[in-house]
Short mmCIF file of N, CA and C in Angstrom, two decimals:
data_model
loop_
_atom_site.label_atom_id
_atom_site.label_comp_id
_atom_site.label_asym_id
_atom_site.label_seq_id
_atom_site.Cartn_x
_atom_site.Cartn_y
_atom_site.Cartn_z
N UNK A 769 1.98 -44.23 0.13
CA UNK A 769 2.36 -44.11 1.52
C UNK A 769 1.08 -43.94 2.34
N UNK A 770 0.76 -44.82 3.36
CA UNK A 770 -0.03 -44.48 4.25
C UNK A 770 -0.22 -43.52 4.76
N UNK A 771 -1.85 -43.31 5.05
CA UNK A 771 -1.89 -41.76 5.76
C UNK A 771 -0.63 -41.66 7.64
N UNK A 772 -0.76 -40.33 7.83
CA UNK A 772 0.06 -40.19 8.51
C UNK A 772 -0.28 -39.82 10.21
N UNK A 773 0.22 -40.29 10.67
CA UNK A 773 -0.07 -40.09 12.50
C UNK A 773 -1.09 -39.08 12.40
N UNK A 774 -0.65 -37.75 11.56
CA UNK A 774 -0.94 -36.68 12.25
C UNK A 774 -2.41 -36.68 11.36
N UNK A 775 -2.37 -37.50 10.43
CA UNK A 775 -3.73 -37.25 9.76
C UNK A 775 -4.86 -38.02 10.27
N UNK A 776 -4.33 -38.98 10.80
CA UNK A 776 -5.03 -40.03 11.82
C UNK A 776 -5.68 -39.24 13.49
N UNK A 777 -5.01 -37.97 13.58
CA UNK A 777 -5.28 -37.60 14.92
C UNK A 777 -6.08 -36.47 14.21
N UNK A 778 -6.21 -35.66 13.22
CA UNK A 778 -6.88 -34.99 12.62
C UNK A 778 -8.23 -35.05 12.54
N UNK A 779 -8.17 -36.67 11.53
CA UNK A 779 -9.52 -37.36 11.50
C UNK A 779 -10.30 -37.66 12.81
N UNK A 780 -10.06 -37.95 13.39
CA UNK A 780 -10.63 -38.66 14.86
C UNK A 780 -10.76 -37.50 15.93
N UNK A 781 -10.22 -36.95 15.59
CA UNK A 781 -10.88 -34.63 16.48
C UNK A 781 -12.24 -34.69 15.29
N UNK A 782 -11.84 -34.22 14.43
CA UNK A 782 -12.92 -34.30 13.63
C UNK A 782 -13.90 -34.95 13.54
N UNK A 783 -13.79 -36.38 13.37
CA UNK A 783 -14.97 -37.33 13.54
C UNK A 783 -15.80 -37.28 15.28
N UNK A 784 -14.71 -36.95 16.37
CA UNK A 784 -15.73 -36.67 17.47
C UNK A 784 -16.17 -35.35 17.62
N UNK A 785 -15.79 -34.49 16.60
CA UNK A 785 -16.89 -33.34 16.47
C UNK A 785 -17.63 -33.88 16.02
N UNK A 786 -17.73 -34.01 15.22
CA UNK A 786 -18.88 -34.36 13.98
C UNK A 786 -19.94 -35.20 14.75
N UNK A 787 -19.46 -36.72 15.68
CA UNK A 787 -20.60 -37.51 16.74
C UNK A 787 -20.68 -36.23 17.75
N UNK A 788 -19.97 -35.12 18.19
CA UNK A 788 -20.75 -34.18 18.88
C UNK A 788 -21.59 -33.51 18.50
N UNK A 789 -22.18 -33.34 17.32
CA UNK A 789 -23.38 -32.83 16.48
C UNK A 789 -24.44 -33.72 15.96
N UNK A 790 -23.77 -35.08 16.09
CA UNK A 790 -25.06 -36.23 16.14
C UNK A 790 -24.92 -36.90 14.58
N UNK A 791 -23.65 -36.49 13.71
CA UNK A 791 -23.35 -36.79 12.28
C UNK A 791 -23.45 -38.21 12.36
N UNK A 792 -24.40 -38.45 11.31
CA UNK A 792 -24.26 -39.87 10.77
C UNK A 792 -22.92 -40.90 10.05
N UNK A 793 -22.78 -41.79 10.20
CA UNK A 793 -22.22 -42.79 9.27
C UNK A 793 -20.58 -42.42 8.86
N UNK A 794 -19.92 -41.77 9.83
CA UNK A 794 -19.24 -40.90 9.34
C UNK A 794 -17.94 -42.36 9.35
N UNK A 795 -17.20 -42.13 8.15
CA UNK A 795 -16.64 -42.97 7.60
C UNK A 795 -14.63 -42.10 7.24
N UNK A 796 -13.73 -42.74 7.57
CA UNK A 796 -12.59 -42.44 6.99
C UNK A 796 -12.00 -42.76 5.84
N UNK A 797 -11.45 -42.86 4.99
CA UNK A 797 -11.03 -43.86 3.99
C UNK A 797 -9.28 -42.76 3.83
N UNK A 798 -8.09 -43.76 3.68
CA UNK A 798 -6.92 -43.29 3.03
C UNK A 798 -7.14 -43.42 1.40
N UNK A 799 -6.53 -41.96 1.09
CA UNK A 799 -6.44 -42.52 -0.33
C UNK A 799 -5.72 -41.48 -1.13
N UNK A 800 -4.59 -41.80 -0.02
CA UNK A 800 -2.67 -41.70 -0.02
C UNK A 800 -2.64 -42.20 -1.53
N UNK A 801 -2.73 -43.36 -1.39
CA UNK A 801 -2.10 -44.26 -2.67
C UNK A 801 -3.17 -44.11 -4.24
N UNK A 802 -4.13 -42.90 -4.10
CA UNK A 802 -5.32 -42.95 -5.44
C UNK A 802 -4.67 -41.18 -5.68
N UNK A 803 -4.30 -40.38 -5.05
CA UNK A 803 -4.34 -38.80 -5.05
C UNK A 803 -3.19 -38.34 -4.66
N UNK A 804 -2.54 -37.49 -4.87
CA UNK A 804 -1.33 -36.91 -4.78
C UNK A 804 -1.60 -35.38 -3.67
N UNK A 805 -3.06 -35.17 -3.96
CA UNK A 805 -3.32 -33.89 -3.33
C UNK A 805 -3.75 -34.03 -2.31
N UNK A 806 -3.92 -35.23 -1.04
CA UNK A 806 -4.37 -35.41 -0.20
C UNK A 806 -4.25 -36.54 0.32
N UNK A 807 -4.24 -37.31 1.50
CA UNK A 807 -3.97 -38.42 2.17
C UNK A 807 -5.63 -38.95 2.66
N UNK A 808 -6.43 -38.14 3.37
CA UNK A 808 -7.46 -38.81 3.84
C UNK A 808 -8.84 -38.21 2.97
N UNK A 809 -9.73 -38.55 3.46
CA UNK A 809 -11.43 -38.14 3.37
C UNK A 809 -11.95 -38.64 4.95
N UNK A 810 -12.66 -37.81 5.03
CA UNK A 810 -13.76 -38.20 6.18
C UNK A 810 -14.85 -37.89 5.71
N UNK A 811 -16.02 -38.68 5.87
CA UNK A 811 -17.25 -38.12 5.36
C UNK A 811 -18.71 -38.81 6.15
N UNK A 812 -18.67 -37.51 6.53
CA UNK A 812 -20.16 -37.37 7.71
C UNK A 812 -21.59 -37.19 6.80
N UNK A 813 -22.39 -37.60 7.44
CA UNK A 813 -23.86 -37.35 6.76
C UNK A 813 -25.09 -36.38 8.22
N UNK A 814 -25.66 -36.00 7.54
CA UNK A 814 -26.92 -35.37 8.75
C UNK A 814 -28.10 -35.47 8.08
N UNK A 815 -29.01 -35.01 8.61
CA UNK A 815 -30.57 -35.79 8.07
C UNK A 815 -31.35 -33.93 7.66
N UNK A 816 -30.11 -32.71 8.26
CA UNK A 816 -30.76 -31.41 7.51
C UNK A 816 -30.04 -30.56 7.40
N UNK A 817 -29.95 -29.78 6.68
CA UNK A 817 -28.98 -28.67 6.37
C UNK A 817 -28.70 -28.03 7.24
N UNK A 818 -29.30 -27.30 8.50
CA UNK A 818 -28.75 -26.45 9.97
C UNK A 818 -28.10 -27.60 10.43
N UNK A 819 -28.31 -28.98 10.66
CA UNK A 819 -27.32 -29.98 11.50
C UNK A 819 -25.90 -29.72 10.40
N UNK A 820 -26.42 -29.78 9.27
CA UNK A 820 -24.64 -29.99 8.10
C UNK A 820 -23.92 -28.93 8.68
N UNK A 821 -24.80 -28.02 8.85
CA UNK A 821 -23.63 -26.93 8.95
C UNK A 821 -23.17 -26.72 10.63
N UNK A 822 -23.93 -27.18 11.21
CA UNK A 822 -23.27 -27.25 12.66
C UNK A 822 -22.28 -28.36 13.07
N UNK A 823 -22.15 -29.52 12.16
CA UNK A 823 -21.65 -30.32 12.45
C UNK A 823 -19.83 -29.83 11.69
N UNK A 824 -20.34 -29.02 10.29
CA UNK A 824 -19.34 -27.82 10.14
C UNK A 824 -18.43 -27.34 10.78
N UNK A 825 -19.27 -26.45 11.35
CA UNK A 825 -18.88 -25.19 12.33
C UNK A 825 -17.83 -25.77 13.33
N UNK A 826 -18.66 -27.37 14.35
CA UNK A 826 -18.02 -27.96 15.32
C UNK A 826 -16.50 -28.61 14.55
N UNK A 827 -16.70 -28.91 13.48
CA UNK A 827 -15.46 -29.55 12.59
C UNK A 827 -14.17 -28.42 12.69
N UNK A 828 -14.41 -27.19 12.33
CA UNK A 828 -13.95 -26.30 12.35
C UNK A 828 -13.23 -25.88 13.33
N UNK A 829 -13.93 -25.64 14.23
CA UNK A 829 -13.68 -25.19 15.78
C UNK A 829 -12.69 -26.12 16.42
N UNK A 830 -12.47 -27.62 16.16
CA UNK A 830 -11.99 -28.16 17.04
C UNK A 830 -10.56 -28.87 16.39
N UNK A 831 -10.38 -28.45 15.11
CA UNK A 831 -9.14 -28.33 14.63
C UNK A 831 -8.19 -27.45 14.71
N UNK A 832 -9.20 -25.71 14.97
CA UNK A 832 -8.61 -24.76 14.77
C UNK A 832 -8.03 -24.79 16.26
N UNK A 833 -8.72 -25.08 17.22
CA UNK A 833 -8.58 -25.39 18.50
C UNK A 833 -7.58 -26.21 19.14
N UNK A 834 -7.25 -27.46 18.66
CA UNK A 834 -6.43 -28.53 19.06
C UNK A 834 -5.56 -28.72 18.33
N UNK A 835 -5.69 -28.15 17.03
CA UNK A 835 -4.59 -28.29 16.11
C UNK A 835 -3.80 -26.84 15.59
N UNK A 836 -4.81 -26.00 15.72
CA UNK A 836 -3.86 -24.45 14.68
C UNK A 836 -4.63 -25.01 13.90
N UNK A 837 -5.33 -25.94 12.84
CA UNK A 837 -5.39 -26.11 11.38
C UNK A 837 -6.61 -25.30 11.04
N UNK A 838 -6.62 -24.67 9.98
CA UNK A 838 -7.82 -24.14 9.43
C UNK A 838 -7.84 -24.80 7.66
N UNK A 839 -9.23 -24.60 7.48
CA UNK A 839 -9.26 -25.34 6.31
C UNK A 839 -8.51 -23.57 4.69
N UNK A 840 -7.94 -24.57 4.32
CA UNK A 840 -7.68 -23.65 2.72
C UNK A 840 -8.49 -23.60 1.78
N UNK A 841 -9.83 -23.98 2.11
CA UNK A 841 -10.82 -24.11 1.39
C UNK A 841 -11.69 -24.50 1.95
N UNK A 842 -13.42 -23.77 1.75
CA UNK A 842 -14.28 -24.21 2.31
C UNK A 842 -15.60 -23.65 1.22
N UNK A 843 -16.24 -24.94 1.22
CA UNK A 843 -17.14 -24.67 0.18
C UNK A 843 -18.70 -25.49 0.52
N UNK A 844 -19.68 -24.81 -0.33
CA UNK A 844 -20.79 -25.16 -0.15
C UNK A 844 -21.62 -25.00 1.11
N UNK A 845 -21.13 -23.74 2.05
CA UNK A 845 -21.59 -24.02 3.68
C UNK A 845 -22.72 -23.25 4.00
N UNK A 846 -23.03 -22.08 2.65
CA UNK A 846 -24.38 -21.74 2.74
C UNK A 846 -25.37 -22.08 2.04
N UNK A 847 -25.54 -22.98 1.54
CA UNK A 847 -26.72 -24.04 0.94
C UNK A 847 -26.79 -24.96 2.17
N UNK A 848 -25.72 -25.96 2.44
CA UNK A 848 -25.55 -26.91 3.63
C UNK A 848 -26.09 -28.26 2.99
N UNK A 849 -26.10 -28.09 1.96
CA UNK A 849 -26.26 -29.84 1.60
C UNK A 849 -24.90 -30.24 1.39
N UNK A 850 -24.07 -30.14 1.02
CA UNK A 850 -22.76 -30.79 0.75
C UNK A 850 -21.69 -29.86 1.02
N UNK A 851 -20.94 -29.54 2.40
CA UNK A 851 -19.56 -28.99 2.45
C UNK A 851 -18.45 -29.68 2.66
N UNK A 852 -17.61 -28.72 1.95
CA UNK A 852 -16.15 -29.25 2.00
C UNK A 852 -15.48 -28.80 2.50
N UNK A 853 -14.33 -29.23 3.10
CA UNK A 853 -13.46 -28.46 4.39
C UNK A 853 -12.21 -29.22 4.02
N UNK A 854 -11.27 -28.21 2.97
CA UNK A 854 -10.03 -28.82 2.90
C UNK A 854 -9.14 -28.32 3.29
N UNK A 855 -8.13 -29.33 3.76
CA UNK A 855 -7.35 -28.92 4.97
C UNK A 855 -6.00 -29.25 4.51
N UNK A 856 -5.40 -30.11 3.28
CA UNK A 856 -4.60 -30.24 2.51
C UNK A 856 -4.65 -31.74 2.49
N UNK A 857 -4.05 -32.13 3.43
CA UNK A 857 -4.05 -33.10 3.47
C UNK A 857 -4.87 -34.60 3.98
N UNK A 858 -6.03 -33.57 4.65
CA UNK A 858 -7.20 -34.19 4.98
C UNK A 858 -8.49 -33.18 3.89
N UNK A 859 -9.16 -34.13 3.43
CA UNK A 859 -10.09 -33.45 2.84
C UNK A 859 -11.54 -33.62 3.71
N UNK A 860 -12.56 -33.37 4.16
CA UNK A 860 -13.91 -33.36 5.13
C UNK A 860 -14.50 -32.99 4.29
N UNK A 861 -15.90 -34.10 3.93
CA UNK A 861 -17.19 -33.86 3.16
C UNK A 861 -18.49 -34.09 4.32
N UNK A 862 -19.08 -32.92 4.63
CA UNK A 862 -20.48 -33.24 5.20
C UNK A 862 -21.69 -33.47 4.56
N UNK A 863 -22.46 -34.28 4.53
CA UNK A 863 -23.21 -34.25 3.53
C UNK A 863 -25.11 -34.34 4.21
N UNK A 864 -25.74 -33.42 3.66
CA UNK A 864 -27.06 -34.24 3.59
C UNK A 864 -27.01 -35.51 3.33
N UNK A 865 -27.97 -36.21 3.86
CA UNK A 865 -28.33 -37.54 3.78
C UNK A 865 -28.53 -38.11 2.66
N UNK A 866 -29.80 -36.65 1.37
CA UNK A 866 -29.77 -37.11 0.28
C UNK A 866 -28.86 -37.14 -0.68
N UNK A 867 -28.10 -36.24 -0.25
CA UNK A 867 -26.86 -36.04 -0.95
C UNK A 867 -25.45 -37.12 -1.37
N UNK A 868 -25.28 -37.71 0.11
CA UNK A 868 -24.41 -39.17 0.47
C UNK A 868 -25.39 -40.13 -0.37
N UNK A 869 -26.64 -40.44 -0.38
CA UNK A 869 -27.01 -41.81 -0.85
C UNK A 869 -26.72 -41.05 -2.31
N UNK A 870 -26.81 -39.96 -3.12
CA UNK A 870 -26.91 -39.55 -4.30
C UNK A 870 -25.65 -40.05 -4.92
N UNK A 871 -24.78 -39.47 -4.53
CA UNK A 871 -23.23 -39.32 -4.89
C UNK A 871 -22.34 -40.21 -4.46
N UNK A 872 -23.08 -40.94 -3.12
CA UNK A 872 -22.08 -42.05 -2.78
C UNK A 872 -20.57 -42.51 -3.05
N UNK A 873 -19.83 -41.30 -2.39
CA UNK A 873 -18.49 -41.52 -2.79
C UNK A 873 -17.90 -42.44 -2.11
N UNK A 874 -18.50 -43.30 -0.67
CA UNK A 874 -18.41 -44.65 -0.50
C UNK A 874 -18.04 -45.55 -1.31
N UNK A 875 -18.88 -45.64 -2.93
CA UNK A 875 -18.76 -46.50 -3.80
C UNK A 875 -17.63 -45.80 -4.67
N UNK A 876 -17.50 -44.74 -4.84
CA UNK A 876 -16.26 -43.97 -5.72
C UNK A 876 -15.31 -44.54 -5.40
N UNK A 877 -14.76 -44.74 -3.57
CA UNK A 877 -13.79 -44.79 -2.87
C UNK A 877 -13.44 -46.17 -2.10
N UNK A 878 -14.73 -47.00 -2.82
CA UNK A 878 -14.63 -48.46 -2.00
C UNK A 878 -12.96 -49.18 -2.08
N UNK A 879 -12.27 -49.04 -3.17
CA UNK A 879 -11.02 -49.84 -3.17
C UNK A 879 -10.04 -49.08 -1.96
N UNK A 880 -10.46 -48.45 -1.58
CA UNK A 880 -9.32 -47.49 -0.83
C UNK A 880 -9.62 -47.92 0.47
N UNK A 881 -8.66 -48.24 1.62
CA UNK A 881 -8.69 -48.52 2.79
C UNK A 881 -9.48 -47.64 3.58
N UNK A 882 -10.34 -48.69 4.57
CA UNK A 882 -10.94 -47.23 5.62
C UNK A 882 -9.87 -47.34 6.86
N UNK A 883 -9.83 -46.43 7.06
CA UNK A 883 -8.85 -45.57 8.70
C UNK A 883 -10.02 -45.81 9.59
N UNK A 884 -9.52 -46.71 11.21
CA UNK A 884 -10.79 -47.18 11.67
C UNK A 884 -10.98 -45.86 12.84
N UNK A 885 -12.38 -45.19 13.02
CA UNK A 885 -12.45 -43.98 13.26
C UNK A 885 -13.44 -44.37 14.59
N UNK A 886 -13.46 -44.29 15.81
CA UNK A 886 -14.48 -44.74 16.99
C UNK A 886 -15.24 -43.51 16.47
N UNK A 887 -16.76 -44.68 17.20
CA UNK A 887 -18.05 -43.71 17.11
C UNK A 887 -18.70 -43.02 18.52
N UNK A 888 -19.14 -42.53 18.42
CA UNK A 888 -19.41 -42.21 20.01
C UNK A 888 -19.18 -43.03 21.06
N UNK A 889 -19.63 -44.26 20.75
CA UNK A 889 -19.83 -45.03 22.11
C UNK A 889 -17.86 -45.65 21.67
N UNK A 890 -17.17 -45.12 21.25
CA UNK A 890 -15.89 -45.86 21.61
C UNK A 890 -15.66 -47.09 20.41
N UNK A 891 -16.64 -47.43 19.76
CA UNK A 891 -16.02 -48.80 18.94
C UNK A 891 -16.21 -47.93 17.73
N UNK A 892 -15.68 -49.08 16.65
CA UNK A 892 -15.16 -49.02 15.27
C UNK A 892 -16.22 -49.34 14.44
N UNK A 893 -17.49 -48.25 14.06
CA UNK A 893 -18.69 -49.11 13.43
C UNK A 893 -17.97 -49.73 11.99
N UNK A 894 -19.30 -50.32 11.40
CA UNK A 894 -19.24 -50.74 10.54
C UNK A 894 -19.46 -49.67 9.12
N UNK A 895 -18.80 -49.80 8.23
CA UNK A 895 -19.28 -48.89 7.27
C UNK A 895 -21.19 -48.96 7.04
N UNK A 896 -22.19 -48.42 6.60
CA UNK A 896 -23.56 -49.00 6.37
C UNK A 896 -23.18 -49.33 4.73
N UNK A 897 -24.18 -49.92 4.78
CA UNK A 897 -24.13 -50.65 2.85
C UNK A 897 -24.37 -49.55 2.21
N UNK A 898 -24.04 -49.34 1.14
CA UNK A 898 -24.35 -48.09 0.34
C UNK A 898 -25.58 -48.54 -0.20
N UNK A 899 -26.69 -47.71 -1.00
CA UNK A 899 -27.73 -47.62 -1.02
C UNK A 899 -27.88 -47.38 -2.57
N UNK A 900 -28.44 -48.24 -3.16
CA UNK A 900 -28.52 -47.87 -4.77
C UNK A 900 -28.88 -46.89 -5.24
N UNK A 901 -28.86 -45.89 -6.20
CA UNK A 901 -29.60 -45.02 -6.75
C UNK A 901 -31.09 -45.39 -6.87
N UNK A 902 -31.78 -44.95 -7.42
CA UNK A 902 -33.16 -44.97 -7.79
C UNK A 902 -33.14 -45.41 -9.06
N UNK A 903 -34.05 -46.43 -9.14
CA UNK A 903 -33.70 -47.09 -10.75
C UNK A 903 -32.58 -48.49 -10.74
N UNK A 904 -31.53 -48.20 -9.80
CA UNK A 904 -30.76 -49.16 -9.68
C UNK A 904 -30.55 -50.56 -8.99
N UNK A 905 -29.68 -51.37 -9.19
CA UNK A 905 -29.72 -52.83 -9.05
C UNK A 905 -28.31 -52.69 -7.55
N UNK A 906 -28.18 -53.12 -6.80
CA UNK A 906 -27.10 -53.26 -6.37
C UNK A 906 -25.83 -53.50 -7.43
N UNK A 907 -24.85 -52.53 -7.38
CA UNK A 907 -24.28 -52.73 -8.29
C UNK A 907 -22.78 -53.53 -7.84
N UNK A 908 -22.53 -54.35 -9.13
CA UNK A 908 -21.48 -55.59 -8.76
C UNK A 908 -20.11 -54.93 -8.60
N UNK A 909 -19.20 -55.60 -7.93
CA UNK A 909 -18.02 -55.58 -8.76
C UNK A 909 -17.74 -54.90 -9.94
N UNK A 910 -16.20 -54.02 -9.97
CA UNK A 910 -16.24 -53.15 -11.49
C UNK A 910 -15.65 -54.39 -12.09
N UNK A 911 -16.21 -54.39 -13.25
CA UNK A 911 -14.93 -55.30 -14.43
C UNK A 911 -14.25 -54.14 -15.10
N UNK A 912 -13.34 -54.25 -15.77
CA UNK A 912 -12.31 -53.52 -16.33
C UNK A 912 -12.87 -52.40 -16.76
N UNK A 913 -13.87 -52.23 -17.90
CA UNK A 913 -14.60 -50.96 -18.61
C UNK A 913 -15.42 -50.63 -17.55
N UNK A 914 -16.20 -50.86 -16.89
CA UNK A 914 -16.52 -50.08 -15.49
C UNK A 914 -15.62 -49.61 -14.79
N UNK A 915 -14.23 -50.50 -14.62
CA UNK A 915 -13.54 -49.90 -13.69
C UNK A 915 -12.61 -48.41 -13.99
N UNK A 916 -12.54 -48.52 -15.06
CA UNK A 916 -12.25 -47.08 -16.02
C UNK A 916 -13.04 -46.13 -15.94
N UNK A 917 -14.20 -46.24 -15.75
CA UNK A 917 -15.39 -45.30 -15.50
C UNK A 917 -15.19 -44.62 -14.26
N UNK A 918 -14.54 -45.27 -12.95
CA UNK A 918 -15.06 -44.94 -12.32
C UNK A 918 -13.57 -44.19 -11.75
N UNK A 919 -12.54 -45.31 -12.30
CA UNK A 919 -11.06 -44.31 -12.41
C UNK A 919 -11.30 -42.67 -12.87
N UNK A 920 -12.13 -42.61 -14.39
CA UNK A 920 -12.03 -41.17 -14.50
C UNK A 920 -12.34 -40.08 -13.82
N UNK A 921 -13.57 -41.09 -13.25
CA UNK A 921 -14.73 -40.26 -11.90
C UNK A 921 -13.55 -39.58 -10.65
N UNK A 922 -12.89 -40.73 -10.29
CA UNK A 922 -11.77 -40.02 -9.35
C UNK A 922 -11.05 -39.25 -10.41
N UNK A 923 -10.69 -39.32 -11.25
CA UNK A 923 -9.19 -38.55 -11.75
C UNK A 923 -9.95 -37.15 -11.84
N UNK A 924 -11.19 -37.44 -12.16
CA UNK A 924 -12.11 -36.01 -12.82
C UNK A 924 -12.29 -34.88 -11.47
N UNK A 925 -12.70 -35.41 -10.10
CA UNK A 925 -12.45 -35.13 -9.07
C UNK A 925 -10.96 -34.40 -8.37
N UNK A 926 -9.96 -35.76 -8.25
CA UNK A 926 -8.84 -34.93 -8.12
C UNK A 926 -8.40 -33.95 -8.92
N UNK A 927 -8.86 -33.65 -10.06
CA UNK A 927 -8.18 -33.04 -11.32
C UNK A 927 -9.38 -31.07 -10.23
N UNK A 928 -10.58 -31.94 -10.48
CA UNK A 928 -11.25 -30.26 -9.52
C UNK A 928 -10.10 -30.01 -8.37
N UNK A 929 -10.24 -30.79 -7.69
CA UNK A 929 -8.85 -30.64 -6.20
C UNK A 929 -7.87 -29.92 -6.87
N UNK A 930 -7.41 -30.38 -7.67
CA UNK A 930 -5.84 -29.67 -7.74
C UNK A 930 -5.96 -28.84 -8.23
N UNK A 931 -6.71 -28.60 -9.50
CA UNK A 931 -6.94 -27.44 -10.11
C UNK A 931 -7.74 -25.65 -8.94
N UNK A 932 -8.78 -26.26 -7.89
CA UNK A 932 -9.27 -25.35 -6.92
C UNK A 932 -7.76 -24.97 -5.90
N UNK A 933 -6.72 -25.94 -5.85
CA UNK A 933 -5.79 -25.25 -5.03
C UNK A 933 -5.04 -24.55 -5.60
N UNK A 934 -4.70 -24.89 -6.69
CA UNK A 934 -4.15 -24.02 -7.64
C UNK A 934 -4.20 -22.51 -7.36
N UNK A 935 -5.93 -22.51 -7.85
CA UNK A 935 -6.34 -21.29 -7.68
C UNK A 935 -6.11 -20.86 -6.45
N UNK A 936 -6.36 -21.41 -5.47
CA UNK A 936 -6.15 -20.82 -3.96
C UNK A 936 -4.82 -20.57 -3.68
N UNK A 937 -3.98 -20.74 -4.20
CA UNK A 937 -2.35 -20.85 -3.68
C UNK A 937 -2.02 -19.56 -4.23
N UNK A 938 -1.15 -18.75 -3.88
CA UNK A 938 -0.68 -17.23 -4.27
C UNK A 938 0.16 -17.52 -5.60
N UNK A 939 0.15 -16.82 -6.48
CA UNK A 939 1.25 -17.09 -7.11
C UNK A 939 1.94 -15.88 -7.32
N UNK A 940 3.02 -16.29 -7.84
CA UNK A 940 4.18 -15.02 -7.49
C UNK A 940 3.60 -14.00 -9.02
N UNK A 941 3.79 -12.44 -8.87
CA UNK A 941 3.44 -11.77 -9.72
C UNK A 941 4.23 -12.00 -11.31
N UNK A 942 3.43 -11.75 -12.38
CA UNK A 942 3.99 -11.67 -13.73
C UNK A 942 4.59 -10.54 -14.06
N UNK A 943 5.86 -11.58 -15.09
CA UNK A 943 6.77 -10.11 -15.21
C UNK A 943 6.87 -9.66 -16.46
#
């Protein structure tokens, strides 16, 4: 099932926080139809750790603000190379710069539709090309045994997701 109105108006508060802090490349993708624990990703980049975390903070502020939403999880925000801001059904990754070309979940998440998100100036950029590792070739197309690789990579991921809400969710006392 496609992401939903409300996750679409989520993303796009968010993403013009995020161009109100000057966030790079910031990209939507649904991926309703790959995860059970979530409908979107948004994922911003900055060029230093005080911008990650301000672009944070502004993420924060303007959900809690326009929406009531606060995240049920928030992680990594005092290092500031990579936070997460999950919100259930929207998940928000900010990332250092080196961090996005490192991990490039662009390429994790390429089969999955992007949600078209305006950039400051009002239009629909373009995703940027993802950027090879170091050592690496532009890499092709998965064929089948790659494409398994990279299935586990998500499953290994959602499997952290569900398992971290888990933990976060109350559970009723043992009897």
């Amino acid at each position: 099932m496609p992401a939903t109105e409300r996750v679409v108006e989520l993303l796009k508060a968010a993403a013009e926080a995020a161009h109100d802090k000057k966030a790079e490349n910031v990209l939507a993708f649904d991926v309703s139809e790959q995860l059970a624990i979530t409908d979107a990703f948004l994922v911003a980049s900055a060029s230093n750790d005080r911008q990650v975390r301000a672009i944070v903070d502004a993420i924060e502020e303007k959900l809690r603000v326009d929406f009531d939403a606060k995240p049920v999880r928030r992680e990594g925000a005092r290092e500031g190379r990579w936070v997460l801001l999950d919100y259930l059904e929207v998940v928000i990754h900010v990332q250092h710069d080196e961090e996005r070309n490192f991990y490039s979940l662009e390429r994790l998440w390429r089969d999955c539709p992007l949600i078209p998100i305006p950039g400051p100036d009002g239009k629909i950029p373009e995703p940027a090309p993802v950027q090879p590792r170091s050592g690496e070739e532009d890499v092709p197309a998965l064929g089948s045994d790659e494409a398994s690789v990279a299935d586990d990579a998500a499953a290994a991921e959602a499997g952290s997701l569900e398992a971290d809400a888990q933990v976060a969710a109350p559970s009723a006392p043992a009897e």
